[in-house]
Coordinates of C-alpha atoms in Angstrom, one line a residue:
M253 CA -0.1 0.1 0.0
T254 CA 2.9 2.3 1.0
F255 CA 4.6 1.5 -2.5
I256 CA 1.4 2.4 -4.5
L257 CA 0.9 5.8 -2.3
T258 CA 4.7 6.8 -3.0
A259 CA 4.5 5.8 -6.7
V260 CA 1.1 8.0 -7.3
L261 CA 3.0 11.1 -5.2
V262 CA 5.8 10.8 -7.4
L263 CA 4.0 10.8 -10.6
G264 CA 1.6 13.8 -9.8
A265 CA 5.0 15.7 -8.5
T266 CA 6.3 14.8 -11.9
G267 CA 3.5 16.0 -13.7
L268 CA 3.3 19.3 -11.5
V269 CA 7.1 20.1 -12.2
L270 CA 6.6 19.4 -16.1
G271 CA 3.3 21.0 -16.0
L272 CA 5.3 24.2 -14.6
V273 CA 8.2 23.9 -16.9
L274 CA 5.9 24.1 -20.2
Y275 CA 4.1 27.0 -18.8
L276 CA 7.5 28.7 -18.3
I277 CA 8.6 28.1 -21.9
S278 CA 5.2 29.1 -23.3
R279 CA 5.7 32.4 -21.6
K280 CA 9.3 32.6 -22.3
F281 CA 8.7 31.9 -26.1
K282 CA 5.0 33.6 -26.8
V283 CA 4.6 35.2 -30.1
E284 CA 2.2 38.2 -29.7
E285 CA -0.1 38.4 -33.0
D286 CA -0.8 41.6 -34.3
P287 CA -4.5 42.1 -34.0
R288 CA -4.8 43.1 -37.5
V289 CA -4.3 39.9 -38.8
G290 CA -7.4 38.7 -36.9
Q291 CA -9.2 41.8 -38.4
I292 CA -8.2 41.2 -41.7
T293 CA -8.8 37.2 -41.6
E294 CA -12.3 37.8 -40.6
L295 CA -12.8 39.9 -43.7
L296 CA -11.6 37.1 -46.1
P297 CA -14.2 34.5 -47.6
G298 CA -12.0 31.7 -45.4
A299 CA -12.1 29.3 -48.6
N300 CA -8.4 28.7 -48.3
C301 CA -8.3 28.5 -52.3
G302 CA -4.9 29.3 -52.6
G303 CA -5.6 31.9 -55.5
C304 CA -3.3 34.6 -53.7
G305 CA -0.1 32.4 -53.7
F306 CA -0.6 31.5 -49.9
P307 CA -1.6 28.5 -48.0
G308 CA -4.7 29.9 -46.6
C309 CA -6.4 33.4 -45.7
S310 CA -4.5 33.2 -42.2
A311 CA -1.3 33.4 -44.2
F312 CA -2.3 36.0 -46.5
A313 CA -3.5 38.3 -43.6
A314 CA -0.3 37.8 -42.0
A315 CA 1.5 38.7 -45.2
C316 CA -0.5 41.8 -45.8
V317 CA 0.2 42.5 -42.4
K318 CA 4.2 42.3 -42.6
S319 CA 4.5 43.5 -45.8
D320 CA 5.6 47.3 -46.6
S321 CA 3.3 47.8 -49.3
M322 CA 0.0 45.7 -50.8
E323 CA 1.9 45.3 -54.2
G324 CA 1.5 41.7 -55.2
L325 CA -1.1 41.1 -52.6
K326 CA -4.5 40.1 -54.2
C327 CA -7.3 38.0 -52.8
S328 CA -9.1 37.2 -56.2
V329 CA -12.2 36.2 -54.4
C330 CA -12.5 39.4 -52.6
K331 CA -14.4 42.2 -54.2
S332 CA -12.7 45.7 -54.9
E333 CA -14.2 47.4 -51.8
V334 CA -13.1 44.2 -49.4
M335 CA -9.6 45.0 -50.7
Q336 CA -9.8 48.7 -49.9
Q337 CA -10.8 47.9 -46.2
I338 CA -8.0 45.6 -46.1
A339 CA -5.7 48.5 -47.1
S340 CA -7.1 50.7 -44.6
I341 CA -6.3 48.1 -41.8
T342 CA -2.8 48.1 -43.4
G343 CA -2.4 51.7 -43.9
H344 CA -1.2 51.0 -47.5
A345 CA -2.9 51.6 -50.5
V346 CA -4.2 49.1 -53.0
E347 CA -4.3 48.6 -56.6
V348 CA -7.7 47.6 -58.0
G349 CA -6.7 45.0 -60.4
V350 CA -8.7 43.7 -63.5
E351 CA -11.1 41.1 -62.9
K352 CA -10.7 37.8 -64.5
V353 CA -12.6 34.7 -65.2
A354 CA -11.3 30.9 -66.0
V355 CA -11.7 30.0 -69.7
V356 CA -11.6 26.4 -71.2
R357 CA -9.6 26.5 -74.2
C358 CA -10.7 23.4 -75.5
N359 CA -13.7 22.6 -77.7
G360 CA -13.4 18.9 -78.3
S361 CA -16.6 17.7 -77.3
C362 CA -18.0 14.2 -78.1
Q363 CA -18.9 15.3 -81.6
N364 CA -15.7 17.2 -82.7
R365 CA -13.5 15.0 -81.1
P366 CA -14.4 11.0 -81.6
R367 CA -13.2 8.1 -78.9
T368 CA -10.7 6.1 -80.4
R369 CA -10.3 3.7 -77.1
V370 CA -11.7 3.3 -73.4
Y371 CA -9.6 4.4 -70.5
D372 CA -10.8 1.9 -67.6
G373 CA -8.3 3.5 -64.9
A374 CA -9.1 5.7 -62.0
R375 CA -11.3 8.6 -62.8
S376 CA -9.1 11.3 -62.6
C377 CA -7.4 13.6 -65.2
A378 CA -4.0 13.5 -63.6
A379 CA -4.1 9.6 -63.6
A380 CA -5.4 9.6 -67.5
A381 CA -2.8 11.9 -68.4
L382 CA 0.0 9.4 -67.2
M383 CA -1.4 6.2 -68.3
N384 CA -2.5 6.6 -71.8
G385 CA -3.6 10.1 -72.5
G386 CA -7.2 9.8 -72.5
E387 CA -9.5 8.1 -74.9
T388 CA -9.1 10.5 -78.1
G389 CA -6.3 11.1 -80.6
C390 CA -5.8 14.2 -79.0
F391 CA -3.1 14.6 -76.7
F392 CA -3.7 18.0 -75.6
G393 CA -7.1 18.5 -75.2
C394 CA -9.8 18.0 -72.2
L395 CA -9.6 14.4 -70.6
G396 CA -13.2 14.8 -68.9
C397 CA -12.8 13.3 -65.5
G398 CA -13.5 16.5 -63.7
D399 CA -10.6 17.0 -61.8
C400 CA -11.5 21.0 -62.5
V401 CA -14.5 20.4 -61.0
K402 CA -13.3 19.0 -57.9
A403 CA -10.8 21.8 -57.0
C404 CA -13.1 24.5 -57.4
K405 CA -14.8 25.5 -53.8
F406 CA -17.1 27.9 -55.3
D407 CA -19.1 25.5 -57.4
A408 CA -18.5 27.4 -60.4
I409 CA -17.5 25.0 -63.0
H410 CA -19.4 21.8 -64.0
M411 CA -19.1 19.0 -66.6
D412 CA -21.7 19.2 -69.5
P413 CA -23.1 15.5 -70.1
E414 CA -23.5 16.3 -73.6
T415 CA -20.1 17.6 -74.8
G416 CA -18.0 16.1 -72.3
L417 CA -16.3 19.5 -71.5
P418 CA -16.2 21.6 -68.4
V419 CA -18.4 24.8 -68.3
V420 CA -17.6 27.8 -66.4
D421 CA -20.1 30.2 -64.3
Q422 CA -18.9 33.2 -64.9
D423 CA -21.2 34.7 -62.4
K424 CA -19.9 32.3 -59.8
C425 CA -16.1 32.2 -61.0
T426 CA -13.8 34.3 -58.6
A427 CA -10.5 33.5 -60.9
C428 CA -9.0 31.8 -57.8
G429 CA -7.3 29.5 -60.5
A430 CA -7.8 26.4 -58.4
C431 CA -9.0 24.6 -61.6
A432 CA -6.2 26.0 -63.8
K433 CA -3.7 24.6 -61.3
A434 CA -5.6 20.9 -61.2
C435 CA -5.9 20.7 -65.2
P436 CA -2.8 18.5 -66.0
R437 CA -3.3 19.5 -69.8
G438 CA -3.4 23.5 -69.2
I439 CA -6.5 23.9 -70.9
I440 CA -7.9 26.2 -68.2
E441 CA -6.8 29.8 -68.7
L442 CA -7.5 32.9 -66.5
R443 CA -8.5 35.9 -69.0
N444 CA -9.8 39.6 -68.7
K445 CA -13.6 39.7 -68.2
N446 CA -13.5 43.0 -70.3
K447 CA -16.5 44.9 -70.8
L448 CA -19.9 43.4 -70.9
D449 CA -17.8 40.3 -69.9
R450 CA -16.8 39.5 -73.8
R451 CA -13.8 38.1 -74.5
V452 CA -12.1 36.5 -78.1
Y453 CA -9.7 33.1 -77.6
V454 CA -8.4 30.2 -79.3
S455 CA -10.1 27.4 -78.0
C456 CA -7.7 24.6 -78.8
V457 CA -4.3 23.7 -77.5
N458 CA -3.3 21.2 -79.9
K459 CA 0.5 21.8 -80.7
D460 CA 0.5 19.1 -83.8
K461 CA 0.6 19.8 -87.2
G462 CA -2.3 20.8 -89.2
P463 CA -3.6 17.4 -90.7
I464 CA -2.6 15.6 -87.4
A465 CA -4.5 18.2 -85.3
K466 CA -7.7 17.9 -87.7
K467 CA -7.8 14.3 -87.7
A468 CA -8.1 14.0 -84.0
C469 CA -10.1 16.9 -83.5
S470 CA -12.5 18.6 -86.1
V471 CA -12.4 21.8 -84.7
A472 CA -8.8 21.7 -83.9
C473 CA -6.2 25.0 -84.7
I474 CA -4.4 24.1 -88.0
G475 CA -1.9 26.6 -87.7
C476 CA -2.6 28.2 -91.2
G477 CA -2.1 32.0 -89.9
K478 CA -4.9 33.6 -91.0
C479 CA -5.9 35.0 -88.0
V480 CA -2.6 36.5 -87.3
K481 CA -2.7 38.2 -90.9
A482 CA -6.5 39.4 -90.1
C483 CA -5.8 41.0 -86.7
P484 CA -4.9 44.6 -86.9
F485 CA -3.4 45.1 -83.4
E486 CA -1.2 42.3 -83.4
A487 CA -2.8 40.5 -80.7
I488 CA -2.3 37.0 -82.3
T489 CA 0.7 35.0 -82.5
L490 CA 1.6 31.3 -84.0
E491 CA 3.9 29.1 -82.4
N492 CA 4.1 25.2 -82.5
N493 CA 1.5 25.5 -85.0
L494 CA -1.0 26.9 -82.3
A495 CA -2.4 30.4 -82.6
Y496 CA -2.8 32.2 -79.4
I497 CA -4.7 35.5 -78.6
D498 CA -2.9 37.8 -76.2
F499 CA -5.9 39.3 -74.2
E500 CA -4.2 42.4 -73.2
K501 CA -3.8 43.3 -76.9
C502 CA -7.3 42.2 -78.1
R503 CA -9.7 44.9 -78.9
L504 CA -12.5 42.2 -79.5
C505 CA -13.0 43.1 -83.2
R506 CA -13.7 39.7 -83.9
K507 CA -11.9 40.0 -87.5
C508 CA -10.4 36.5 -86.6
V509 CA -13.2 34.8 -85.8
D510 CA -14.6 35.3 -89.5
E511 CA -11.3 34.3 -90.8
C512 CA -10.9 30.9 -89.0
P513 CA -11.7 27.9 -91.6
Q514 CA -11.9 25.8 -88.5
Q515 CA -14.4 27.8 -86.3
T516 CA -11.7 27.4 -83.5
I517 CA -12.1 31.0 -82.1
M518 CA -14.7 31.5 -79.8
A519 CA -16.2 34.9 -79.3
V520 CA -18.3 34.9 -75.9
N521 CA -21.3 37.3 -74.8
F522 CA -21.4 39.1 -78.1
P523 CA -24.7 40.0 -80.0
P524 CA -25.1 38.2 -83.3
K525 CA -23.7 40.1 -86.2
K526 CA -26.1 41.8 -88.4
A527 CA -26.5 40.1 -91.9
A528 CA -25.2 42.0 -94.6
A529 CA -28.1 43.8 -96.7
P530 CA -28.5 42.4 -100.2
A531 CA -26.7 44.3 -103.2
Q532 CA -29.1 46.5 -105.0
P533 CA -29.1 46.1 -108.6
V534 CA -27.5 49.1 -110.4
Q535 CA -30.1 51.1 -112.2
T536 CA -28.6 52.2 -115.8
E537 CA -30.0 54.5 -118.0
Q538 CA -31.4 53.0 -121.0
P539 CA -31.1 55.0 -124.2
A540 CA -34.1 56.4 -125.9
P541 CA -35.6 54.1 -128.7
A542 CA -34.8 55.7 -132.1
D543 CA -37.7 57.3 -134.1
N544 CA -37.9 55.6 -137.4
T545 CA -41.0 57.4 -138.6
V546 CA -41.0 58.7 -142.0
T547 CA -42.4 62.2 -142.7
E548 CA -43.3 63.6 -146.1

């Protein structure tokens, strides 16, 4: 009995001493958090999407407080009003950036891009890309397994069952970039929303030569360069058999859309073009008939 009591007392005393030591250490190395970090964190959406380049909203808030300026610090989910509030807390000015939206640069639907084989592995784009490159002859386009859908924390992207392609809800999209990072083929890109949410882009990433690309997908870019010649603003470049439209230079004139023989260039949220008026026949003045009357 005495042995058991002694053991209990020793263990209790040891626990008390260790607890006291831990308390003193915690007081010694205690880090005081700037209260502004908590204030900024409350303003943030708490999605921890990583679109800002930091692992979470708390890390972004801490970076805002520690930084000497707000340059390069932007929460893509927050509206400009929220960023202004964050700037007022830190005491730094903030630049209002251009709104962006995720764009799917692939039009290889089930109709445009026929299936040539069956993929029977894990339903993951990352896994399919490592295995056999998907179910079609295009080794650049969408794999259709929905990794982008799983990555989006704002329910802004879904798979269309008819086309087999992801569709972005531009009203829900926050341009966090999670879907673009999740896509192993790199077909999702963040582009400027522009006025009235209009944008023009090449809906293809296939870098094969024209005949090969066209065989795999009927609407693939064939690298003909007609769009490059048609653009008056030098916004289109042709590299590795693939045309690309620089959204910073593009003025949305849509001349390239009309020139593309493959209908690969997409123009979103534009009103339909007016049909050209039929040419009017040219009225020519007819000469008066000759008077052959004979007078006496």
